[in-house]
């Protein structure tokens, strides 16, 4: 058995390494950056102020992986679990969503019962999707008993919802969150917040199809928002520790320039330093477009497959704002003890849909939506005593901006601060330092095509055996010895680890590597 190489120490690459090393593979992970984690990392952005670089809320990490890799014994700790969502409103009429209950001055009594039913249904439907996460997707068009059983199993998952809920599942799965939320609720500030679940991290508006599917994906591991102590980097570091304990080697500052091919088989990689490492098993945690187009080269692919890769949608549209603050923010009408919850600026369905409209024309949102955390309220290690960090996912900031991000970045940061100031008028005075990461920054710093949260848009046509494209849906590329293990593969992005584990299982089952 030659050495198994993994390109990228994102959390999925590390999960894959940990499982393969446990199964006896000699594994080396090659990471371009000087640290592990990819989009699940922590960095110091101003002296003494640390923040989660990309992902800032943990809600999808697979429980099985957490237990099997004993992540708590490798240092994983939560600073706070079970954050509620507070939907901010300029006049202070916020609504707080806590599981199936709602309260706050903007809450409408009639919405309470609707919320209980919406919560029941969405969590039940999300359970169907969750059952598909931890398995290698079935192949289409084979007569293999395993594939046929898996296909039938998928139908059964839907059938066992029961007649009424199955009908509702089939009705709403293909429509959009805008229409569904209009049917259920009256309060605009509640609908705005719930609609975010369907669009955050995607190039979708609330009226786009696939937005219900994305909302279900977000809820699929229970929908509980946690804040890891030390930021999201501590999740990746715990996984790295598990991989190292199992015998894997991790080499940071080791960017891979090329995947090497000998006739029609993988023969290793060449690093940017010129070093060549031979291997007949190379697994890529890089996104699928980078893997096939840049690292491998389309000349090694059959034309139809190369064309499908070219058509993968991966136009990232999320920016990340980090503020070093002199004191904690205070949002209009929101009691101080709620400032540490998951705060969203999405005051109505129309607001969220308008915020998206600009992205269609390669413009940034004039009034973006935001998901805000103030993690230092729960984790003093992130900021000097008495000071705070604010971390905001800001949407929509399309990667393919008309004028390019080097022109627009400062102006967009100003817009974002203007929106924040509508909710905390003193936010500028409290700010000691600002960092804004655009999708272009994420593309270059994290080597993600388009700076895309999911490496490839999360949508029904890019899910299961169609993710990232038909022909590579079971983690194996159509070239002997090349595999995928990142967010671009099933079941998609978010800090969940399932793509990494599924890839490891597929490789172990294949007897290769
Ligand atoms: C702004 C933002 C906010 C987000 N917020 C959340 C959130 O709150 N919660 C959540 O669950 N998810 C969130 N996500 C999504 C989540 O962070 C990602 O889906 C997930 O981290 C992807 O993990 P991965 O391991 O598949 O890939 P990545 O994290 O992208 O890791 C890939 C790794 O491969 C390395 N690499 C690439 N090319 C090479 C090469 N040639 N040589 C060597 N190394 C290479 C990269 O440097 C990187 O370390 C967010 C994403 C973004 C961008």
PDB file of N, CA and C and ligand atoms in Angstrom, residues 7-14 30-33 35-40 53-61 218 232 254-257 272 285-287 290 295 318-320 371 393 442 445-448 451-455 485-488 492-496 499, ligand 1:
ATOM      1  N   UNK A   7      -5.331  16.264  -0.182  1.00  0.00           N
ATOM      2  CA  UNK A   7      -5.031  17.669  -0.484  1.00  0.00           C
ATOM      3  C   UNK A   7      -6.010  18.523   0.292  1.00  0.00           C
ATOM      4  N   UNK A   8      -5.511  19.203   1.328  1.00  0.00           N
ATOM      5  CA  UNK A   8      -6.358  20.108   2.091  1.00  0.00           C
ATOM      6  C   UNK A   8      -6.671  19.589   3.481  1.00  0.00           C
ATOM      7  N   UNK A   9      -6.415  20.448   4.482  1.00  0.00           N
ATOM      8  CA  UNK A   9      -6.759  20.110   5.872  1.00  0.00           C
ATOM      9  C   UNK A   9      -7.940  20.945   6.332  1.00  0.00           C
ATOM     10  N   UNK A  10      -8.966  21.068   5.453  1.00  0.00           N
ATOM     11  CA  UNK A  10     -10.258  21.576   5.908  1.00  0.00           C
ATOM     12  C   UNK A  10     -10.809  20.516   6.851  1.00  0.00           C
ATOM     13  N   UNK A  11     -11.905  20.826   7.550  1.00  0.00           N
ATOM     14  CA  UNK A  11     -12.372  19.841   8.544  1.00  0.00           C
ATOM     15  C   UNK A  11     -12.727  18.514   7.875  1.00  0.00           C
ATOM     16  N   UNK A  12     -13.220  18.559   6.602  1.00  0.00           N
ATOM     17  CA  UNK A  12     -13.550  17.294   5.921  1.00  0.00           C
ATOM     18  C   UNK A  12     -12.302  16.485   5.577  1.00  0.00           C
ATOM     19  N   UNK A  13     -11.251  17.162   5.136  1.00  0.00           N
ATOM     20  CA  UNK A  13      -9.992  16.454   4.846  1.00  0.00           C
ATOM     21  C   UNK A  13      -9.453  15.784   6.105  1.00  0.00           C
ATOM     22  N   UNK A  14      -9.600  16.500   7.227  1.00  0.00           N
ATOM     23  CA  UNK A  14      -9.089  15.962   8.494  1.00  0.00           C
ATOM     24  C   UNK A  14      -9.925  14.772   8.966  1.00  0.00           C
ATOM     25  N   UNK A  30      -1.843  17.340   3.031  1.00  0.00           N
ATOM     26  CA  UNK A  30      -1.027  18.451   2.522  1.00  0.00           C
ATOM     27  C   UNK A  30      -1.896  19.704   2.496  1.00  0.00           C
ATOM     28  N   UNK A  31      -1.580  20.652   3.342  1.00  0.00           N
ATOM     29  CA  UNK A  31      -2.415  21.859   3.456  1.00  0.00           C
ATOM     30  C   UNK A  31      -1.625  23.082   2.995  1.00  0.00           C
ATOM     31  N   UNK A  32      -2.279  23.902   2.163  1.00  0.00           N
ATOM     32  CA  UNK A  32      -1.606  25.092   1.633  1.00  0.00           C
ATOM     33  C   UNK A  32      -1.357  26.138   2.727  1.00  0.00           C
ATOM     34  N   UNK A  33      -2.355  26.334   3.582  1.00  0.00           N
ATOM     35  CA  UNK A  33      -2.236  27.392   4.601  1.00  0.00           C
ATOM     36  C   UNK A  33      -1.276  26.965   5.712  1.00  0.00           C
ATOM     37  N   UNK A  35      -2.090  26.839   8.723  1.00  0.00           N
ATOM     38  CA  UNK A  35      -2.886  26.266   9.821  1.00  0.00           C
ATOM     39  C   UNK A  35      -3.921  25.312   9.219  1.00  0.00           C
ATOM     40  N   UNK A  36      -4.534  24.494  10.072  1.00  0.00           N
ATOM     41  CA  UNK A  36      -5.578  23.583   9.581  1.00  0.00           C
ATOM     42  C   UNK A  36      -6.940  24.279   9.657  1.00  0.00           C
ATOM     43  N   UNK A  37      -7.945  23.684   9.006  1.00  0.00           N
ATOM     44  CA  UNK A  37      -9.332  24.126   9.210  1.00  0.00           C
ATOM     45  C   UNK A  37     -10.031  24.708   7.999  1.00  0.00           C
ATOM     46  N   UNK A  38      -9.279  25.286   7.034  1.00  0.00           N
ATOM     47  CA  UNK A  38      -9.943  25.887   5.873  1.00  0.00           C
ATOM     48  C   UNK A  38     -10.944  26.944   6.314  1.00  0.00           C
ATOM     49  N   UNK A  39     -12.201  26.779   5.931  1.00  0.00           N
ATOM     50  CA  UNK A  39     -13.231  27.763   6.295  1.00  0.00           C
ATOM     51  C   UNK A  39     -13.718  27.564   7.734  1.00  0.00           C
ATOM     52  N   UNK A  40     -13.216  26.545   8.418  1.00  0.00           N
ATOM     53  CA  UNK A  40     -13.571  26.333   9.828  1.00  0.00           C
ATOM     54  C   UNK A  40     -12.311  26.569  10.665  1.00  0.00           C
ATOM     55  N   UNK A  53     -13.007  32.475  11.347  1.00  0.00           N
ATOM     56  CA  UNK A  53     -12.695  33.109  10.060  1.00  0.00           C
ATOM     57  C   UNK A  53     -13.860  33.027   9.072  1.00  0.00           C
ATOM     58  N   UNK A  54     -14.394  31.833   8.884  1.00  0.00           N
ATOM     59  CA  UNK A  54     -15.530  31.624   7.978  1.00  0.00           C
ATOM     60  C   UNK A  54     -16.720  31.226   8.837  1.00  0.00           C
ATOM     61  N   UNK A  55     -16.942  29.916   8.936  1.00  0.00           N
ATOM     62  CA  UNK A  55     -18.070  29.414   9.750  1.00  0.00           C
ATOM     63  C   UNK A  55     -17.935  29.926  11.181  1.00  0.00           C
ATOM     64  N   UNK A  56     -19.061  30.402  11.768  1.00  0.00           N
ATOM     65  CA  UNK A  56     -18.991  30.880  13.156  1.00  0.00           C
ATOM     66  C   UNK A  56     -19.995  30.199  14.087  1.00  0.00           C
ATOM     67  N   UNK A  57     -20.943  29.439  13.527  1.00  0.00           N
ATOM     68  CA  UNK A  57     -21.900  28.729  14.373  1.00  0.00           C
ATOM     69  C   UNK A  57     -21.854  27.237  14.054  1.00  0.00           C
ATOM     70  N   UNK A  58     -21.833  26.430  15.086  1.00  0.00           N
ATOM     71  CA  UNK A  58     -21.785  24.981  14.878  1.00  0.00           C
ATOM     72  C   UNK A  58     -23.195  24.425  15.019  1.00  0.00           C
ATOM     73  N   UNK A  59     -23.730  23.848  13.933  1.00  0.00           N
ATOM     74  CA  UNK A  59     -25.088  23.286  14.034  1.00  0.00           C
ATOM     75  C   UNK A  59     -25.264  22.043  13.174  1.00  0.00           C
ATOM     76  N   UNK A  60     -24.209  21.668  12.456  1.00  0.00           N
ATOM     77  CA  UNK A  60     -24.383  20.516  11.569  1.00  0.00           C
ATOM     78  C   UNK A  60     -23.419  19.374  11.880  1.00  0.00           C
ATOM     79  N   UNK A  61     -22.496  19.580  12.812  1.00  0.00           N
ATOM     80  CA  UNK A  61     -21.479  18.546  13.050  1.00  0.00           C
ATOM     81  C   UNK A  61     -22.155  17.225  13.402  1.00  0.00           C
ATOM     82  N   UNK A 218     -30.233  22.869   6.478  1.00  0.00           N
ATOM     83  CA  UNK A 218     -29.706  23.614   7.638  1.00  0.00           C
ATOM     84  C   UNK A 218     -30.205  23.004   8.953  1.00  0.00           C
ATOM     85  N   UNK A 232     -14.347  28.539  15.787  1.00  0.00           N
ATOM     86  CA  UNK A 232     -14.554  27.329  14.978  1.00  0.00           C
ATOM     87  C   UNK A 232     -13.250  26.567  14.740  1.00  0.00           C
ATOM     88  N   UNK A 254       2.053  23.603   2.699  1.00  0.00           N
ATOM     89  CA  UNK A 254       2.458  22.676   1.632  1.00  0.00           C
ATOM     90  C   UNK A 254       1.434  22.675   0.493  1.00  0.00           C
ATOM     91  N   UNK A 255       1.346  23.802  -0.234  1.00  0.00           N
ATOM     92  CA  UNK A 255       0.356  23.854  -1.322  1.00  0.00           C
ATOM     93  C   UNK A 255       0.667  22.883  -2.449  1.00  0.00           C
ATOM     94  N   UNK A 256      -0.371  22.221  -2.942  1.00  0.00           N
ATOM     95  CA  UNK A 256      -0.209  21.285  -4.055  1.00  0.00           C
ATOM     96  C   UNK A 256      -0.415  22.058  -5.358  1.00  0.00           C
ATOM     97  N   UNK A 257       0.517  21.894  -6.304  1.00  0.00           N
ATOM     98  CA  UNK A 257       0.374  22.583  -7.595  1.00  0.00           C
ATOM     99  C   UNK A 257      -0.372  21.714  -8.594  1.00  0.00           C
ATOM    100  N   UNK A 272       3.894  23.084  -4.759  1.00  0.00           N
ATOM    101  CA  UNK A 272       4.373  24.338  -5.373  1.00  0.00           C
ATOM    102  C   UNK A 272       5.872  24.501  -5.168  1.00  0.00           C
ATOM    103  N   UNK A 285      -9.672  17.525  -0.863  1.00  0.00           N
ATOM    104  CA  UNK A 285     -10.604  18.309  -0.031  1.00  0.00           C
ATOM    105  C   UNK A 285     -10.829  19.685  -0.672  1.00  0.00           C
ATOM    106  N   UNK A 286     -10.072  19.960  -1.735  1.00  0.00           N
ATOM    107  CA  UNK A 286     -10.288  21.224  -2.459  1.00  0.00           C
ATOM    108  C   UNK A 286     -11.638  21.126  -3.178  1.00  0.00           C
ATOM    109  N   UNK A 287     -12.180  22.263  -3.588  1.00  0.00           N
ATOM    110  CA  UNK A 287     -13.489  22.227  -4.247  1.00  0.00           C
ATOM    111  C   UNK A 287     -13.369  21.554  -5.612  1.00  0.00           C
ATOM    112  N   UNK A 290     -11.624  23.477  -8.582  1.00  0.00           N
ATOM    113  CA  UNK A 290     -10.165  23.546  -8.415  1.00  0.00           C
ATOM    114  C   UNK A 290      -9.550  22.177  -8.679  1.00  0.00           C
ATOM    115  N   UNK A 295      -5.999  21.563 -10.588  1.00  0.00           N
ATOM    116  CA  UNK A 295      -4.992  20.625 -10.087  1.00  0.00           C
ATOM    117  C   UNK A 295      -4.783  19.444 -11.044  1.00  0.00           C
ATOM    118  N   UNK A 318     -21.365  35.439   0.013  1.00  0.00           N
ATOM    119  CA  UNK A 318     -21.360  35.790   1.429  1.00  0.00           C
ATOM    120  C   UNK A 318     -20.048  36.489   1.771  1.00  0.00           C
ATOM    121  N   UNK A 319     -20.158  37.609   2.483  1.00  0.00           N
ATOM    122  CA  UNK A 319     -18.965  38.262   3.026  1.00  0.00           C
ATOM    123  C   UNK A 319     -18.981  38.069   4.540  1.00  0.00           C
ATOM    124  N   UNK A 320     -17.835  38.313   5.146  1.00  0.00           N
ATOM    125  CA  UNK A 320     -17.766  38.134   6.605  1.00  0.00           C
ATOM    126  C   UNK A 320     -17.220  39.422   7.203  1.00  0.00           C
ATOM    127  N   UNK A 371     -26.300  37.650   9.663  1.00  0.00           N
ATOM    128  CA  UNK A 371     -26.408  36.747  10.820  1.00  0.00           C
ATOM    129  C   UNK A 371     -25.240  37.127  11.734  1.00  0.00           C
ATOM    130  N   UNK A 393     -22.079  37.187   9.287  1.00  0.00           N
ATOM    131  CA  UNK A 393     -22.185  36.679   7.919  1.00  0.00           C
ATOM    132  C   UNK A 393     -23.061  37.683   7.182  1.00  0.00           C
ATOM    133  N   UNK A 442     -11.961  35.249   0.209  1.00  0.00           N
ATOM    134  CA  UNK A 442     -12.069  33.844   0.631  1.00  0.00           C
ATOM    135  C   UNK A 442     -11.537  32.917  -0.457  1.00  0.00           C
ATOM    136  N   UNK A 445      -7.665  33.454  -0.023  1.00  0.00           N
ATOM    137  CA  UNK A 445      -7.098  33.004   1.262  1.00  0.00           C
ATOM    138  C   UNK A 445      -7.405  31.532   1.542  1.00  0.00           C
ATOM    139  N   UNK A 446      -8.592  31.097   1.164  1.00  0.00           N
ATOM    140  CA  UNK A 446      -9.012  29.733   1.536  1.00  0.00           C
ATOM    141  C   UNK A 446      -9.023  28.799   0.331  1.00  0.00           C
ATOM    142  N   UNK A 447      -8.638  29.311  -0.811  1.00  0.00           N
ATOM    143  CA  UNK A 447      -8.579  28.519  -2.049  1.00  0.00           C
ATOM    144  C   UNK A 447      -9.914  27.839  -2.353  1.00  0.00           C
ATOM    145  N   UNK A 448     -11.010  28.589  -2.195  1.00  0.00           N
ATOM    146  CA  UNK A 448     -12.335  28.048  -2.530  1.00  0.00           C
ATOM    147  C   UNK A 448     -12.798  28.748  -3.793  1.00  0.00           C
ATOM    148  N   UNK A 451     -15.272  31.574  -3.623  1.00  0.00           N
ATOM    149  CA  UNK A 451     -15.462  31.830  -2.186  1.00  0.00           C
ATOM    150  C   UNK A 451     -16.763  31.224  -1.698  1.00  0.00           C
ATOM    151  N   UNK A 452     -17.150  30.091  -2.309  1.00  0.00           N
ATOM    152  CA  UNK A 452     -18.490  29.546  -2.040  1.00  0.00           C
ATOM    153  C   UNK A 452     -18.547  28.675  -0.786  1.00  0.00           C
ATOM    154  N   UNK A 453     -19.438  29.030   0.103  1.00  0.00           N
ATOM    155  CA  UNK A 453     -19.711  28.370   1.393  1.00  0.00           C
ATOM    156  C   UNK A 453     -19.782  26.843   1.234  1.00  0.00           C
ATOM    157  N   UNK A 454     -20.462  26.373   0.174  1.00  0.00           N
ATOM    158  CA  UNK A 454     -20.670  24.935  -0.028  1.00  0.00           C
ATOM    159  C   UNK A 454     -19.728  24.345  -1.086  1.00  0.00           C
ATOM    160  N   UNK A 455     -18.740  25.094  -1.555  1.00  0.00           N
ATOM    161  CA  UNK A 455     -17.842  24.677  -2.653  1.00  0.00           C
ATOM    162  C   UNK A 455     -18.599  24.555  -3.977  1.00  0.00           C
ATOM    163  N   UNK A 485     -13.369  14.586  -1.147  1.00  0.00           N
ATOM    164  CA  UNK A 485     -13.865  14.414   0.232  1.00  0.00           C
ATOM    165  C   UNK A 485     -14.371  15.715   0.842  1.00  0.00           C
ATOM    166  N   UNK A 486     -14.572  16.768   0.038  1.00  0.00           N
ATOM    167  CA  UNK A 486     -14.920  18.070   0.611  1.00  0.00           C
ATOM    168  C   UNK A 486     -16.397  18.412   0.499  1.00  0.00           C
ATOM    169  N   UNK A 487     -16.699  19.660   0.848  1.00  0.00           N
ATOM    170  CA  UNK A 487     -18.078  20.150   0.862  1.00  0.00           C
ATOM    171  C   UNK A 487     -18.740  20.077  -0.509  1.00  0.00           C
ATOM    172  N   UNK A 488     -17.941  20.054  -1.574  1.00  0.00           N
ATOM    173  CA  UNK A 488     -18.508  19.956  -2.923  1.00  0.00           C
ATOM    174  C   UNK A 488     -19.131  18.600  -3.191  1.00  0.00           C
ATOM    175  N   UNK A 492     -22.713  18.051   1.147  1.00  0.00           N
ATOM    176  CA  UNK A 492     -22.602  19.495   1.005  1.00  0.00           C
ATOM    177  C   UNK A 492     -21.858  20.160   2.139  1.00  0.00           C
ATOM    178  N   UNK A 493     -21.952  21.508   2.144  1.00  0.00           N
ATOM    179  CA  UNK A 493     -21.155  22.314   3.058  1.00  0.00           C
ATOM    180  C   UNK A 493     -21.768  22.471   4.427  1.00  0.00           C
ATOM    181  N   UNK A 494     -21.080  23.282   5.220  1.00  0.00           N
ATOM    182  CA  UNK A 494     -21.398  23.375   6.635  1.00  0.00           C
ATOM    183  C   UNK A 494     -20.384  22.507   7.367  1.00  0.00           C
ATOM    184  N   UNK A 495     -20.163  22.832   8.635  1.00  0.00           N
ATOM    185  CA  UNK A 495     -19.177  22.064   9.395  1.00  0.00           C
ATOM    186  C   UNK A 495     -19.879  20.818   9.909  1.00  0.00           C
ATOM    187  N   UNK A 496     -19.905  19.791   9.075  1.00  0.00           N
ATOM    188  CA  UNK A 496     -20.608  18.554   9.431  1.00  0.00           C
ATOM    189  C   UNK A 496     -19.702  17.333   9.430  1.00  0.00           C
ATOM    190  N   UNK A 499     -19.034  14.487   4.533  1.00  0.00           N
ATOM    191  CA  UNK A 499     -18.379  14.212   3.246  1.00  0.00           C
ATOM    192  C   UNK A 499     -17.030  13.531   3.483  1.00  0.00           C
TER     193      UNK A 499
HETATM  194  C1  LIG B   1     -18.203  33.134   5.255  1.00  0.00           C
HETATM  195  C2  LIG B   1     -18.643  31.737   5.575  1.00  0.00           C
HETATM  196  C3  LIG B   1     -19.446  31.514   6.678  1.00  0.00           C
HETATM  197  C4  LIG B   1     -19.871  30.230   6.991  1.00  0.00           C
HETATM  198  N1  LIG B   1     -20.626  30.032   8.117  1.00  0.00           N
HETATM  199  C5  LIG B   1     -20.916  28.767   8.500  1.00  0.00           C
HETATM  200  C6  LIG B   1     -21.482  28.518   9.777  1.00  0.00           C
HETATM  201  O1  LIG B   1     -21.729  29.442  10.573  1.00  0.00           O
HETATM  202  N2  LIG B   1     -21.703  27.221  10.124  1.00  0.00           N
HETATM  203  C7  LIG B   1     -21.406  26.179   9.290  1.00  0.00           C
HETATM  204  O2  LIG B   1     -21.632  25.015   9.661  1.00  0.00           O
HETATM  205  N3  LIG B   1     -20.854  26.398   8.064  1.00  0.00           N
HETATM  206  C8  LIG B   1     -20.578  27.648   7.673  1.00  0.00           C
HETATM  207  N4  LIG B   1     -19.928  27.866   6.492  1.00  0.00           N
HETATM  208  C9  LIG B   1     -19.628  26.726   5.621  1.00  0.00           C
HETATM  209  C10 LIG B   1     -18.425  25.911   6.084  1.00  0.00           C
HETATM  210  O3  LIG B   1     -17.433  26.738   6.635  1.00  0.00           O
HETATM  211  C11 LIG B   1     -17.816  25.117   4.913  1.00  0.00           C
HETATM  212  O4  LIG B   1     -18.815  24.492   4.143  1.00  0.00           O
HETATM  213  C12 LIG B   1     -16.875  24.050   5.411  1.00  0.00           C
HETATM  214  O5  LIG B   1     -15.953  24.596   6.334  1.00  0.00           O
HETATM  215  C13 LIG B   1     -16.146  23.390   4.242  1.00  0.00           C
HETATM  216  O6  LIG B   1     -15.251  22.443   4.763  1.00  0.00           O
HETATM  217  P1  LIG B   1     -14.304  21.568   3.842  1.00  0.00           P
HETATM  218  O7  LIG B   1     -13.360  20.855   4.724  1.00  0.00           O
HETATM  219  O8  LIG B   1     -15.097  20.742   2.910  1.00  0.00           O
HETATM  220  O9  LIG B   1     -13.525  22.610   2.923  1.00  0.00           O
HETATM  221  P2  LIG B   1     -12.606  23.859   3.291  1.00  0.00           P
HETATM  222  O10 LIG B   1     -12.876  24.329   4.655  1.00  0.00           O
HETATM  223  O11 LIG B   1     -12.764  24.811   2.172  1.00  0.00           O
HETATM  224  O12 LIG B   1     -11.134  23.266   3.276  1.00  0.00           O
HETATM  225  C14 LIG B   1     -10.435  22.979   2.093  1.00  0.00           C
HETATM  226  C15 LIG B   1      -8.961  23.045   2.432  1.00  0.00           C
HETATM  227  O13 LIG B   1      -8.210  22.659   1.275  1.00  0.00           O
HETATM  228  C16 LIG B   1      -7.072  23.503   1.204  1.00  0.00           C
HETATM  229  N5  LIG B   1      -6.592  23.505  -0.183  1.00  0.00           N
HETATM  230  C17 LIG B   1      -7.280  23.875  -1.298  1.00  0.00           C
HETATM  231  N6  LIG B   1      -6.492  23.761  -2.385  1.00  0.00           N
HETATM  232  C18 LIG B   1      -5.300  23.289  -1.943  1.00  0.00           C
HETATM  233  C19 LIG B   1      -4.072  22.971  -2.590  1.00  0.00           C
HETATM  234  N7  LIG B   1      -3.915  23.122  -3.903  1.00  0.00           N
HETATM  235  N8  LIG B   1      -3.050  22.507  -1.835  1.00  0.00           N
HETATM  236  C20 LIG B   1      -3.182  22.323  -0.494  1.00  0.00           C
HETATM  237  N9  LIG B   1      -4.307  22.647   0.169  1.00  0.00           N
HETATM  238  C21 LIG B   1      -5.357  23.119  -0.547  1.00  0.00           C
HETATM  239  C22 LIG B   1      -7.589  24.862   1.651  1.00  0.00           C
HETATM  240  O14 LIG B   1      -6.516  25.710   2.046  1.00  0.00           O
HETATM  241  C23 LIG B   1      -8.498  24.455   2.811  1.00  0.00           C
HETATM  242  O15 LIG B   1      -7.794  24.391   4.026  1.00  0.00           O
HETATM  243  C24 LIG B   1     -19.486  29.147   6.167  1.00  0.00           C
HETATM  244  C25 LIG B   1     -18.674  29.369   5.051  1.00  0.00           C
HETATM  245  C26 LIG B   1     -18.246  30.640   4.754  1.00  0.00           C
HETATM  246  C27 LIG B   1     -17.345  30.855   3.566  1.00  0.00           C
END
